[in-house]
Structures are given as structure tokens and as C-alpha cells.
PDB file of C-alpha atoms in Angstrom:
ATOM      1  CA  UNK A   1     177.853 192.634 211.911  1.00  0.00           C
ATOM      2  CA  UNK A   2     174.663 193.856 213.494  1.00  0.00           C
ATOM      3  CA  UNK A   3     171.680 191.551 213.754  1.00  0.00           C
ATOM      4  CA  UNK A   4     168.385 192.369 212.066  1.00  0.00           C
ATOM      5  CA  UNK A   5     166.880 193.000 215.470  1.00  0.00           C
ATOM      6  CA  UNK A   6     169.565 195.549 216.359  1.00  0.00           C
ATOM      7  CA  UNK A   7     169.019 197.321 213.065  1.00  0.00           C
ATOM      8  CA  UNK A   8     165.273 197.362 213.639  1.00  0.00           C
ATOM      9  CA  UNK A   9     165.902 199.001 217.017  1.00  0.00           C
ATOM     10  CA  UNK A  10     167.997 201.689 215.350  1.00  0.00           C
ATOM     11  CA  UNK A  11     165.330 202.288 212.685  1.00  0.00           C
ATOM     12  CA  UNK A  12     162.811 202.843 215.469  1.00  0.00           C
ATOM     13  CA  UNK A  13     165.115 205.488 216.880  1.00  0.00           C
ATOM     14  CA  UNK A  14     165.014 207.261 213.544  1.00  0.00           C
ATOM     15  CA  UNK A  15     168.108 205.855 211.849  1.00  0.00           C
ATOM     16  CA  UNK A  16     167.234 205.525 208.178  1.00  0.00           C
ATOM     17  CA  UNK A  17     170.661 204.107 207.306  1.00  0.00           C
ATOM     18  CA  UNK A  18     169.877 201.036 209.354  1.00  0.00           C
ATOM     19  CA  UNK A  19     166.776 200.499 207.280  1.00  0.00           C
ATOM     20  CA  UNK A  20     168.906 200.816 204.161  1.00  0.00           C
ATOM     21  CA  UNK A  21     171.054 197.985 205.529  1.00  0.00           C
ATOM     22  CA  UNK A  22     167.953 195.842 206.087  1.00  0.00           C
ATOM     23  CA  UNK A  23     166.879 196.491 202.499  1.00  0.00           C
ATOM     24  CA  UNK A  24     170.337 195.474 201.245  1.00  0.00           C
ATOM     25  CA  UNK A  25     170.155 192.254 203.228  1.00  0.00           C
ATOM     26  CA  UNK A  26     166.703 191.113 202.216  1.00  0.00           C
ATOM     27  CA  UNK A  27     165.843 192.590 198.835  1.00  0.00           C
ATOM     28  CA  UNK A  28     167.231 189.659 196.832  1.00  0.00           C
ATOM     29  CA  UNK A  29     165.316 186.973 198.682  1.00  0.00           C
ATOM     30  CA  UNK A  30     162.185 189.090 198.568  1.00  0.00           C
ATOM     31  CA  UNK A  31     162.597 189.625 194.838  1.00  0.00           C
ATOM     32  CA  UNK A  32     162.962 185.870 194.356  1.00  0.00           C
ATOM     33  CA  UNK A  33     159.784 185.325 196.337  1.00  0.00           C
ATOM     34  CA  UNK A  34     158.006 187.956 194.261  1.00  0.00           C
ATOM     35  CA  UNK A  35     159.191 186.384 191.021  1.00  0.00           C
ATOM     36  CA  UNK A  36     158.057 182.985 192.200  1.00  0.00           C
ATOM     37  CA  UNK A  37     154.507 184.150 192.688  1.00  0.00           C
ATOM     38  CA  UNK A  38     154.159 186.689 189.886  1.00  0.00           C
ATOM     39  CA  UNK A  39     156.594 185.458 187.183  1.00  0.00           C
ATOM     40  CA  UNK A  40     157.093 189.047 186.152  1.00  0.00           C
ATOM     41  CA  UNK A  41     160.090 191.122 187.160  1.00  0.00           C
ATOM     42  CA  UNK A  42     158.481 194.566 187.216  1.00  0.00           C
ATOM     43  CA  UNK A  43     155.558 193.254 189.260  1.00  0.00           C
ATOM     44  CA  UNK A  44     157.940 191.448 191.599  1.00  0.00           C
ATOM     45  CA  UNK A  45     159.963 194.653 192.069  1.00  0.00           C
ATOM     46  CA  UNK A  46     156.759 196.530 192.914  1.00  0.00           C
ATOM     47  CA  UNK A  47     155.983 193.919 195.546  1.00  0.00           C
ATOM     48  CA  UNK A  48     159.464 194.258 197.048  1.00  0.00           C
ATOM     49  CA  UNK A  49     159.201 198.038 197.139  1.00  0.00           C
ATOM     50  CA  UNK A  50     155.708 198.069 198.648  1.00  0.00           C
ATOM     51  CA  UNK A  51     156.676 195.455 201.211  1.00  0.00           C
ATOM     52  CA  UNK A  52     159.657 197.444 202.442  1.00  0.00           C
ATOM     53  CA  UNK A  53     157.607 200.634 202.640  1.00  0.00           C
ATOM     54  CA  UNK A  54     154.921 198.841 204.653  1.00  0.00           C
ATOM     55  CA  UNK A  55     157.616 197.349 206.880  1.00  0.00           C
ATOM     56  CA  UNK A  56     159.068 200.823 207.468  1.00  0.00           C
ATOM     57  CA  UNK A  57     155.671 202.293 208.277  1.00  0.00           C
ATOM     58  CA  UNK A  58     154.751 199.466 210.628  1.00  0.00           C
ATOM     59  CA  UNK A  59     158.138 198.850 212.186  1.00  0.00           C
ATOM     60  CA  UNK A  60     156.854 199.994 215.567  1.00  0.00           C
ATOM     61  CA  UNK A  61     154.436 197.043 215.429  1.00  0.00           C
ATOM     62  CA  UNK A  62     157.217 194.491 214.931  1.00  0.00           C
ATOM     63  CA  UNK A  63     157.432 192.708 218.247  1.00  0.00           C
ATOM     64  CA  UNK A  64     160.463 190.559 217.564  1.00  0.00           C
ATOM     65  CA  UNK A  65     158.664 187.326 218.404  1.00  0.00           C
ATOM     66  CA  UNK A  66     159.229 186.179 214.822  1.00  0.00           C
ATOM     67  CA  UNK A  67     162.394 186.977 212.887  1.00  0.00           C
ATOM     68  CA  UNK A  68     162.443 190.176 210.861  1.00  0.00           C
ATOM     69  CA  UNK A  69     162.842 188.047 207.725  1.00  0.00           C
ATOM     70  CA  UNK A  70     159.681 186.054 208.475  1.00  0.00           C
ATOM     71  CA  UNK A  71     157.782 189.239 209.198  1.00  0.00           C
ATOM     72  CA  UNK A  72     158.968 190.737 205.923  1.00  0.00           C
ATOM     73  CA  UNK A  73     158.010 187.591 203.978  1.00  0.00           C
ATOM     74  CA  UNK A  74     154.582 187.707 205.560  1.00  0.00           C
ATOM     75  CA  UNK A  75     154.124 191.308 204.418  1.00  0.00           C
ATOM     76  CA  UNK A  76     155.417 190.429 200.931  1.00  0.00           C
ATOM     77  CA  UNK A  77     153.035 187.497 200.544  1.00  0.00           C
ATOM     78  CA  UNK A  78     150.068 189.618 201.574  1.00  0.00           C
ATOM     79  CA  UNK A  79     151.190 192.361 199.200  1.00  0.00           C
ATOM     80  CA  UNK A  80     151.542 189.826 196.387  1.00  0.00           C
ATOM     81  CA  UNK A  81     148.050 188.509 197.111  1.00  0.00           C
ATOM     82  CA  UNK A  82     146.568 192.000 196.959  1.00  0.00           C
ATOM     83  CA  UNK A  83     148.435 192.799 193.759  1.00  0.00           C
ATOM     84  CA  UNK A  84     147.127 189.623 192.176  1.00  0.00           C
ATOM     85  CA  UNK A  85     143.616 190.487 193.223  1.00  0.00           C
ATOM     86  CA  UNK A  86     143.910 193.941 191.664  1.00  0.00           C
ATOM     87  CA  UNK A  87     145.514 192.665 188.513  1.00  0.00           C
ATOM     88  CA  UNK A  88     143.583 189.512 187.847  1.00  0.00           C
ATOM     89  CA  UNK A  89     140.198 190.527 189.168  1.00  0.00           C
ATOM     90  CA  UNK A  90     139.636 188.844 192.455  1.00  0.00           C
ATOM     91  CA  UNK A  91     141.486 185.609 191.758  1.00  0.00           C
ATOM     92  CA  UNK A  92     143.944 184.026 194.134  1.00  0.00           C
ATOM     93  CA  UNK A  93     147.320 182.594 193.170  1.00  0.00           C
ATOM     94  CA  UNK A  94     145.572 179.313 192.498  1.00  0.00           C
ATOM     95  CA  UNK A  95     143.213 180.627 189.876  1.00  0.00           C
ATOM     96  CA  UNK A  96     145.920 182.143 187.719  1.00  0.00           C
ATOM     97  CA  UNK A  97     147.121 180.093 184.818  1.00  0.00           C
ATOM     98  CA  UNK A  98     150.886 180.303 184.972  1.00  0.00           C
ATOM     99  CA  UNK A  99     151.190 179.868 181.232  1.00  0.00           C
ATOM    100  CA  UNK A 100     149.211 183.068 180.724  1.00  0.00           C
ATOM    101  CA  UNK A 101     151.530 185.154 182.841  1.00  0.00           C
ATOM    102  CA  UNK A 102     154.486 186.576 180.924  1.00  0.00           C
ATOM    103  CA  UNK A 103     157.906 185.558 182.165  1.00  0.00           C
ATOM    104  CA  UNK A 104     160.094 188.375 183.345  1.00  0.00           C
ATOM    105  CA  UNK A 105     163.202 186.268 183.159  1.00  0.00           C
ATOM    106  CA  UNK A 106     164.843 184.593 180.239  1.00  0.00           C
ATOM    107  CA  UNK A 107     164.130 180.852 180.419  1.00  0.00           C
ATOM    108  CA  UNK A 108     167.183 180.265 178.259  1.00  0.00           C
ATOM    109  CA  UNK A 109     169.359 181.536 181.056  1.00  0.00           C
ATOM    110  CA  UNK A 110     168.350 178.664 183.299  1.00  0.00           C
ATOM    111  CA  UNK A 111     171.024 176.141 184.014  1.00  0.00           C
ATOM    112  CA  UNK A 112     168.665 173.440 185.217  1.00  0.00           C
ATOM    113  CA  UNK A 113     169.444 169.792 184.801  1.00  0.00           C
ATOM    114  CA  UNK A 114     165.963 168.730 183.832  1.00  0.00           C
ATOM    115  CA  UNK A 115     164.421 168.618 180.420  1.00  0.00           C
ATOM    116  CA  UNK A 116     161.823 171.242 179.801  1.00  0.00           C
ATOM    117  CA  UNK A 117     158.905 168.777 179.682  1.00  0.00           C
ATOM    118  CA  UNK A 118     159.674 167.257 183.079  1.00  0.00           C
ATOM    119  CA  UNK A 119     160.212 170.664 184.624  1.00  0.00           C
ATOM    120  CA  UNK A 120     156.986 171.923 183.147  1.00  0.00           C
ATOM    121  CA  UNK A 121     155.083 168.891 184.372  1.00  0.00           C
ATOM    122  CA  UNK A 122     156.353 169.379 187.911  1.00  0.00           C
ATOM    123  CA  UNK A 123     155.542 173.085 187.834  1.00  0.00           C
ATOM    124  CA  UNK A 124     152.029 172.376 186.591  1.00  0.00           C
ATOM    125  CA  UNK A 125     151.510 169.905 189.435  1.00  0.00           C
ATOM    126  CA  UNK A 126     152.889 172.393 191.977  1.00  0.00           C
ATOM    127  CA  UNK A 127     150.492 175.035 190.691  1.00  0.00           C
ATOM    128  CA  UNK A 128     147.587 172.624 191.190  1.00  0.00           C
ATOM    129  CA  UNK A 129     148.329 172.266 194.905  1.00  0.00           C
ATOM    130  CA  UNK A 130     146.123 174.082 197.417  1.00  0.00           C
ATOM    131  CA  UNK A 131     147.465 177.540 198.253  1.00  0.00           C
ATOM    132  CA  UNK A 132     148.842 176.747 201.713  1.00  0.00           C
ATOM    133  CA  UNK A 133     150.447 173.487 200.652  1.00  0.00           C
ATOM    134  CA  UNK A 134     152.072 175.169 197.693  1.00  0.00           C
ATOM    135  CA  UNK A 135     153.297 177.975 199.882  1.00  0.00           C
ATOM    136  CA  UNK A 136     154.807 175.605 202.456  1.00  0.00           C
ATOM    137  CA  UNK A 137     156.500 173.578 199.714  1.00  0.00           C
ATOM    138  CA  UNK A 138     157.865 176.654 197.931  1.00  0.00           C
ATOM    139  CA  UNK A 139     159.139 178.272 201.102  1.00  0.00           C
ATOM    140  CA  UNK A 140     160.836 175.070 202.213  1.00  0.00           C
ATOM    141  CA  UNK A 141     162.310 173.743 198.977  1.00  0.00           C
ATOM    142  CA  UNK A 142     162.894 176.868 196.914  1.00  0.00           C
ATOM    143  CA  UNK A 143     163.499 179.452 199.634  1.00  0.00           C
ATOM    144  CA  UNK A 144     165.294 177.064 202.037  1.00  0.00           C
ATOM    145  CA  UNK A 145     163.381 178.360 205.046  1.00  0.00           C
ATOM    146  CA  UNK A 146     163.054 176.449 208.300  1.00  0.00           C
ATOM    147  CA  UNK A 147     159.665 175.123 209.408  1.00  0.00           C
ATOM    148  CA  UNK A 148     159.772 177.658 212.252  1.00  0.00           C
ATOM    149  CA  UNK A 149     160.076 180.493 209.736  1.00  0.00           C
ATOM    150  CA  UNK A 150     157.390 178.971 207.504  1.00  0.00           C
ATOM    151  CA  UNK A 151     155.046 178.710 210.488  1.00  0.00           C
ATOM    152  CA  UNK A 152     155.695 182.367 211.334  1.00  0.00           C
ATOM    153  CA  UNK A 153     155.090 183.482 207.755  1.00  0.00           C
ATOM    154  CA  UNK A 154     151.937 181.404 207.379  1.00  0.00           C
ATOM    155  CA  UNK A 155     150.733 182.346 210.865  1.00  0.00           C
ATOM    156  CA  UNK A 156     150.163 178.747 211.845  1.00  0.00           C
ATOM    157  CA  UNK A 157     151.587 176.248 214.344  1.00  0.00           C
ATOM    158  CA  UNK A 158     154.904 174.573 213.568  1.00  0.00           C
ATOM    159  CA  UNK A 159     153.280 171.156 213.048  1.00  0.00           C
ATOM    160  CA  UNK A 160     150.722 172.609 210.643  1.00  0.00           C
ATOM    161  CA  UNK A 161     153.488 174.112 208.521  1.00  0.00           C
ATOM    162  CA  UNK A 162     155.199 170.725 208.460  1.00  0.00           C
ATOM    163  CA  UNK A 163     151.971 168.922 207.642  1.00  0.00           C
ATOM    164  CA  UNK A 164     151.247 171.280 204.746  1.00  0.00           C
ATOM    165  CA  UNK A 165     154.716 170.656 203.377  1.00  0.00           C
ATOM    166  CA  UNK A 166     154.432 166.890 203.817  1.00  0.00           C
ATOM    167  CA  UNK A 167     151.028 166.710 202.130  1.00  0.00           C
ATOM    168  CA  UNK A 168     152.308 168.820 199.256  1.00  0.00           C
ATOM    169  CA  UNK A 169     155.391 166.698 198.673  1.00  0.00           C
ATOM    170  CA  UNK A 170     153.583 163.372 198.983  1.00  0.00           C
ATOM    171  CA  UNK A 171     150.751 164.523 196.736  1.00  0.00           C
ATOM    172  CA  UNK A 172     153.228 165.643 194.112  1.00  0.00           C
ATOM    173  CA  UNK A 173     155.176 162.426 194.346  1.00  0.00           C
ATOM    174  CA  UNK A 174     152.031 160.398 193.951  1.00  0.00           C
ATOM    175  CA  UNK A 175     150.829 162.441 190.972  1.00  0.00           C
ATOM    176  CA  UNK A 176     154.164 162.386 189.197  1.00  0.00           C
ATOM    177  CA  UNK A 177     154.590 158.683 189.836  1.00  0.00           C
ATOM    178  CA  UNK A 178     151.057 157.971 188.601  1.00  0.00           C
ATOM    179  CA  UNK A 179     151.955 159.869 185.440  1.00  0.00           C
ATOM    180  CA  UNK A 180     155.105 157.841 185.229  1.00  0.00           C
ATOM    181  CA  UNK A 181     153.248 154.538 185.158  1.00  0.00           C
ATOM    182  CA  UNK A 182     150.267 155.523 183.031  1.00  0.00           C
ATOM    183  CA  UNK A 183     151.815 155.454 179.581  1.00  0.00           C
ATOM    184  CA  UNK A 184     150.016 157.472 176.956  1.00  0.00           C
ATOM    185  CA  UNK A 185     148.262 159.533 179.579  1.00  0.00           C
ATOM    186  CA  UNK A 186     150.035 162.665 178.438  1.00  0.00           C
ATOM    187  CA  UNK A 187     150.594 164.504 175.240  1.00  0.00           C
ATOM    188  CA  UNK A 188     154.285 164.394 175.836  1.00  0.00           C
ATOM    189  CA  UNK A 189     154.811 160.878 174.516  1.00  0.00           C
ATOM    190  CA  UNK A 190     158.248 160.370 175.979  1.00  0.00           C
ATOM    191  CA  UNK A 191     157.526 162.044 179.306  1.00  0.00           C
ATOM    192  CA  UNK A 192     157.759 158.731 181.141  1.00  0.00           C
ATOM    193  CA  UNK A 193     161.194 157.910 179.794  1.00  0.00           C
ATOM    194  CA  UNK A 194     162.338 161.445 180.287  1.00  0.00           C
ATOM    195  CA  UNK A 195     161.173 161.506 183.894  1.00  0.00           C
ATOM    196  CA  UNK A 196     162.794 158.182 184.703  1.00  0.00           C
ATOM    197  CA  UNK A 197     166.018 159.284 183.074  1.00  0.00           C
ATOM    198  CA  UNK A 198     166.052 162.542 184.977  1.00  0.00           C
ATOM    199  CA  UNK A 199     165.335 160.860 188.289  1.00  0.00           C
ATOM    200  CA  UNK A 200     168.255 158.527 187.777  1.00  0.00           C
ATOM    201  CA  UNK A 201     170.529 161.398 186.767  1.00  0.00           C
ATOM    202  CA  UNK A 202     169.803 163.637 189.700  1.00  0.00           C
ATOM    203  CA  UNK A 203     172.863 163.876 191.886  1.00  0.00           C
ATOM    204  CA  UNK A 204     172.032 163.349 195.498  1.00  0.00           C
TER     205      UNK A 204
ATOM    206  CA  UNK B   1     157.145 139.492 192.130  1.00  0.00           C
ATOM    207  CA  UNK B   2     156.535 143.145 191.506  1.00  0.00           C
ATOM    208  CA  UNK B   3     153.367 142.940 193.598  1.00  0.00           C
ATOM    209  CA  UNK B   4     155.235 141.227 196.390  1.00  0.00           C
ATOM    210  CA  UNK B   5     157.888 143.910 196.325  1.00  0.00           C
ATOM    211  CA  UNK B   6     155.228 146.577 196.476  1.00  0.00           C
ATOM    212  CA  UNK B   7     153.744 144.973 199.553  1.00  0.00           C
ATOM    213  CA  UNK B   8     157.061 144.685 201.355  1.00  0.00           C
ATOM    214  CA  UNK B   9     157.575 147.248 204.061  1.00  0.00           C
ATOM    215  CA  UNK B  10     160.623 148.735 205.666  1.00  0.00           C
ATOM    216  CA  UNK B  11     161.057 149.584 209.328  1.00  0.00           C
ATOM    217  CA  UNK B  12     159.881 153.158 208.799  1.00  0.00           C
ATOM    218  CA  UNK B  13     157.285 154.722 206.530  1.00  0.00           C
ATOM    219  CA  UNK B  14     157.512 157.711 204.148  1.00  0.00           C
ATOM    220  CA  UNK B  15     156.621 160.215 206.865  1.00  0.00           C
ATOM    221  CA  UNK B  16     159.538 159.128 209.018  1.00  0.00           C
ATOM    222  CA  UNK B  17     161.938 159.229 206.094  1.00  0.00           C
ATOM    223  CA  UNK B  18     160.733 162.644 205.111  1.00  0.00           C
ATOM    224  CA  UNK B  19     161.378 163.861 208.664  1.00  0.00           C
ATOM    225  CA  UNK B  20     164.814 162.273 208.466  1.00  0.00           C
ATOM    226  CA  UNK B  21     165.479 164.003 205.157  1.00  0.00           C
ATOM    227  CA  UNK B  22     164.410 167.365 206.596  1.00  0.00           C
ATOM    228  CA  UNK B  23     166.526 166.910 209.750  1.00  0.00           C
ATOM    229  CA  UNK B  24     163.388 166.777 211.833  1.00  0.00           C
ATOM    230  CA  UNK B  25     164.230 163.676 213.878  1.00  0.00           C
ATOM    231  CA  UNK B  26     166.063 163.753 217.191  1.00  0.00           C
ATOM    232  CA  UNK B  27     169.548 162.303 217.496  1.00  0.00           C
ATOM    233  CA  UNK B  28     168.420 158.996 218.998  1.00  0.00           C
ATOM    234  CA  UNK B  29     165.888 158.414 216.238  1.00  0.00           C
ATOM    235  CA  UNK B  30     168.425 159.426 213.655  1.00  0.00           C
ATOM    236  CA  UNK B  31     170.818 156.758 214.918  1.00  0.00           C
ATOM    237  CA  UNK B  32     168.102 154.114 214.697  1.00  0.00           C
ATOM    238  CA  UNK B  33     167.218 155.191 211.194  1.00  0.00           C
ATOM    239  CA  UNK B  34     170.879 155.252 210.170  1.00  0.00           C
ATOM    240  CA  UNK B  35     171.032 151.585 211.168  1.00  0.00           C
ATOM    241  CA  UNK B  36     167.920 150.876 209.109  1.00  0.00           C
ATOM    242  CA  UNK B  37     169.479 152.484 206.077  1.00  0.00           C
ATOM    243  CA  UNK B  38     172.375 150.090 206.445  1.00  0.00           C
ATOM    244  CA  UNK B  39     170.337 146.910 206.760  1.00  0.00           C
ATOM    245  CA  UNK B  40     167.022 147.448 204.988  1.00  0.00           C
ATOM    246  CA  UNK B  41     166.914 147.637 201.227  1.00  0.00           C
ATOM    247  CA  UNK B  42     163.292 148.818 201.305  1.00  0.00           C
ATOM    248  CA  UNK B  43     164.101 151.637 203.717  1.00  0.00           C
ATOM    249  CA  UNK B  44     167.095 152.622 201.632  1.00  0.00           C
ATOM    250  CA  UNK B  45     164.943 152.723 198.504  1.00  0.00           C
ATOM    251  CA  UNK B  46     162.246 154.746 200.244  1.00  0.00           C
ATOM    252  CA  UNK B  47     164.742 157.270 201.543  1.00  0.00           C
ATOM    253  CA  UNK B  48     166.689 157.553 198.287  1.00  0.00           C
ATOM    254  CA  UNK B  49     163.439 157.898 196.351  1.00  0.00           C
ATOM    255  CA  UNK B  50     162.324 160.796 198.546  1.00  0.00           C
ATOM    256  CA  UNK B  51     165.744 162.396 198.442  1.00  0.00           C
ATOM    257  CA  UNK B  52     165.857 162.233 194.654  1.00  0.00           C
ATOM    258  CA  UNK B  53     162.301 163.463 194.294  1.00  0.00           C
ATOM    259  CA  UNK B  54     162.983 166.470 196.511  1.00  0.00           C
ATOM    260  CA  UNK B  55     166.051 167.280 194.447  1.00  0.00           C
ATOM    261  CA  UNK B  56     163.999 166.922 191.282  1.00  0.00           C
ATOM    262  CA  UNK B  57     161.517 169.494 192.530  1.00  0.00           C
ATOM    263  CA  UNK B  58     164.292 171.815 193.589  1.00  0.00           C
ATOM    264  CA  UNK B  59     165.834 171.549 190.126  1.00  0.00           C
ATOM    265  CA  UNK B  60     162.496 172.372 188.508  1.00  0.00           C
ATOM    266  CA  UNK B  61     162.694 175.882 189.946  1.00  0.00           C
ATOM    267  CA  UNK B  62     161.989 178.389 187.199  1.00  0.00           C
ATOM    268  CA  UNK B  63     162.926 181.519 189.104  1.00  0.00           C
ATOM    269  CA  UNK B  64     166.181 183.085 188.064  1.00  0.00           C
ATOM    270  CA  UNK B  65     167.309 186.229 189.789  1.00  0.00           C
ATOM    271  CA  UNK B  66     168.695 188.956 187.530  1.00  0.00           C
ATOM    272  CA  UNK B  67     172.479 188.690 187.282  1.00  0.00           C
ATOM    273  CA  UNK B  68     172.913 192.370 186.534  1.00  0.00           C
ATOM    274  CA  UNK B  69     173.841 193.914 189.886  1.00  0.00           C
ATOM    275  CA  UNK B  70     172.590 197.332 188.824  1.00  0.00           C
ATOM    276  CA  UNK B  71     169.035 195.950 189.118  1.00  0.00           C
ATOM    277  CA  UNK B  72     169.517 195.657 192.891  1.00  0.00           C
ATOM    278  CA  UNK B  73     171.197 199.058 193.197  1.00  0.00           C
ATOM    279  CA  UNK B  74     168.308 200.688 191.367  1.00  0.00           C
ATOM    280  CA  UNK B  75     165.736 198.798 193.406  1.00  0.00           C
ATOM    281  CA  UNK B  76     167.487 199.761 196.630  1.00  0.00           C
ATOM    282  CA  UNK B  77     167.579 203.392 195.567  1.00  0.00           C
ATOM    283  CA  UNK B  78     163.907 203.330 194.612  1.00  0.00           C
ATOM    284  CA  UNK B  79     162.944 201.815 197.943  1.00  0.00           C
ATOM    285  CA  UNK B  80     165.005 204.299 199.969  1.00  0.00           C
ATOM    286  CA  UNK B  81     163.585 207.241 197.992  1.00  0.00           C
ATOM    287  CA  UNK B  82     160.078 206.015 198.759  1.00  0.00           C
ATOM    288  CA  UNK B  83     161.021 205.471 202.409  1.00  0.00           C
ATOM    289  CA  UNK B  84     162.326 209.044 202.580  1.00  0.00           C
ATOM    290  CA  UNK B  85     158.979 210.330 201.296  1.00  0.00           C
ATOM    291  CA  UNK B  86     157.058 208.187 203.763  1.00  0.00           C
ATOM    292  CA  UNK B  87     159.344 209.267 206.604  1.00  0.00           C
ATOM    293  CA  UNK B  88     158.704 212.904 205.688  1.00  0.00           C
ATOM    294  CA  UNK B  89     154.958 212.300 205.698  1.00  0.00           C
ATOM    295  CA  UNK B  90     155.172 210.606 209.088  1.00  0.00           C
ATOM    296  CA  UNK B  91     157.226 213.525 210.447  1.00  0.00           C
ATOM    297  CA  UNK B  92     154.705 216.018 209.036  1.00  0.00           C
ATOM    298  CA  UNK B  93     151.849 214.078 210.569  1.00  0.00           C
ATOM    299  CA  UNK B  94     153.644 213.947 213.913  1.00  0.00           C
ATOM    300  CA  UNK B  95     154.321 217.663 213.919  1.00  0.00           C
ATOM    301  CA  UNK B  96     150.699 218.300 212.898  1.00  0.00           C
ATOM    302  CA  UNK B  97     149.568 216.148 215.782  1.00  0.00           C
ATOM    303  CA  UNK B  98     151.955 217.956 218.120  1.00  0.00           C
ATOM    304  CA  UNK B  99     150.697 221.356 216.941  1.00  0.00           C
ATOM    305  CA  UNK B 100     147.106 220.222 217.332  1.00  0.00           C
ATOM    306  CA  UNK B 101     147.871 218.954 220.819  1.00  0.00           C
ATOM    307  CA  UNK B 102     149.515 222.260 221.797  1.00  0.00           C
ATOM    308  CA  UNK B 103     146.616 224.240 220.343  1.00  0.00           C
ATOM    309  CA  UNK B 104     144.065 222.115 222.193  1.00  0.00           C
ATOM    310  CA  UNK B 105     146.001 222.417 225.447  1.00  0.00           C
ATOM    311  CA  UNK B 106     146.087 226.196 225.072  1.00  0.00           C
ATOM    312  CA  UNK B 107     142.372 226.232 224.290  1.00  0.00           C
ATOM    313  CA  UNK B 108     141.641 224.172 227.410  1.00  0.00           C
ATOM    314  CA  UNK B 109     143.843 226.466 229.512  1.00  0.00           C
ATOM    315  CA  UNK B 110     142.048 229.552 228.163  1.00  0.00           C
ATOM    316  CA  UNK B 111     138.664 227.969 228.890  1.00  0.00           C
ATOM    317  CA  UNK B 112     139.782 227.213 232.454  1.00  0.00           C
ATOM    318  CA  UNK B 113     141.004 230.758 232.920  1.00  0.00           C
ATOM    319  CA  UNK B 114     137.718 232.157 231.564  1.00  0.00           C
ATOM    320  CA  UNK B 115     135.646 230.009 233.875  1.00  0.00           C
TER     321      UNK B 115
END
């Protein structure tokens, strides 16, 4: 199987089939990334399409210092940002209330282990994180990317990517644990019990 | 008692255990921390707590990719159609540039001849 870099070389020589192969390889992960930030399938598909077109147009600028995947993710994140700006009037990811954005996927299809209230609570806390921390956390935990890839995507040093991730995780842990011990602090009366139960049930 | 427990410390702090969890420690450090896991209850709790919390976040993921494979076929087709259009535009632009270059070269040659 050819590497991404080999395929990129062929695309530069005018081979469109090689680009088709790159699309096949990366469209799923890009769609997942799009869904994560937009929550809407049609919007996420637009992001994927635009990102690949931009990648095709700018492929001569790809230097190969970062992986093709990282480069593509970087383009996709910028495209998603611009789309959000157009759609929600100048706001960033942070200023969008997730609950106001329609879901493009059926929540009933999820096979998660957690109860809805705990999941929701965690998602709310993730959405409250600063943009770069949230991005580092999402790319690491949900997209399973290495810190090297995250650093490439976020255009920052390796240690900064790690620090953003660490701050995000520790902040979340602190917030969730504070919630855990402050009974009555939430509308969800049995959140505390639910959280504790779920923590103990998680298979490690 | 609870307070005392809270004040007790293991050999390594959260940051170290997070690095351990993310495979970000070198082999020598990993060996040292493996030993700690075996002997220190506090370290074991810290590590397990982080490990479980990370898993909890992972399980909170709300994104579900469409299962219907035709979604990806259609998307792929759409992308490649758009790429074809873009490629055509690039080719047109290139040939325009080439034509312009040839025309300008001829113009320069004519000017030289005239002078």
C-alpha cells in the first residue's frame, strides 16, 4: 500500500486517482471531526468537501514536514471555524451553545455506557473549556491523535500541545469532582450518585 | 481521617501519572513508576482515578458516524466531482497563462525587431 506522501507526489504529477485514494482514506475521520465541531451532518459534509478541495488546490504547498493527515485536519479546522463564523455571525466555537445546534445524528443510536445526565454534564464542561484546550483534548481523546500530530494541527510546539491537553483534563476532572461533592448544586438531583456509579462501572 | 488521607501523597503527582497514562514517559521512568504502582496505594489510586476519568470522557463522546456506507460513497463522489471542476479551472488558468506568456514574448520580439 502506498503511503500518503507517495500519493501526494502522484497527485502533484497530475494523477487524480491518487487524490481519490487520499479522499477514501481520510474522509471518515474528517467527517467525524466535522461532526464533533458542528453537530450537524450536512454542515460536517460541507466541511469535508471544502477541506479536500482546498487540499487539492494547495497540494503544491504541502511540504511534507507534517503528515498529510495533520495538514488535512488543520485545513478542516480552519474551514470549520470560517463556516461557524458565517453561520453564527462572528462567533467562535466557544460562543455557540451546543444545545441550540441541531443534532445530525440519532442520539438513540449511541451505544454509550454512561447515563445521559453524566454524559451531558461532561459535554457541557468540555464545551466550557478554552478553544485550544478543548481542541487538544478532543484531538487526543476522541480522535486518538498523537501529541506530535496535535502540535502540527494546532501549529504549536509539542510541549504546548501536551500542556493544553493536560490543563483541559485536569480542569475537567476538578470541575466534575467538585460537582460530585457539592450535593444539591445541580438540577439533576441524582447526578452525584449517577456519576459515582458510572465511574465505578467504567471498564479500564 | 478523610483529611489525613487527602493530605497523603504518593511518590509521583498527577502530571507524572498522566504522562504515564499517555505513554509519555521513557522506559526507565516507566519502570520506576511500575514499581510505585505495586507498592503505593496512593499512587495506584491516583493512576486508576485518572485512567477511569479519561475513559469516562471517551465514553461521553456524542459523535456517531453514519453506518450507511452509501453516505461515504456519495460524499466521495461529490468531492471528486468538485475536484474535477477545480482541476479543469486550474488547467484553464494555466493554459491562459501560457497563452499570455507566448503572446507577450511575441510582442517583445516584434518590438525588438521594430527597434
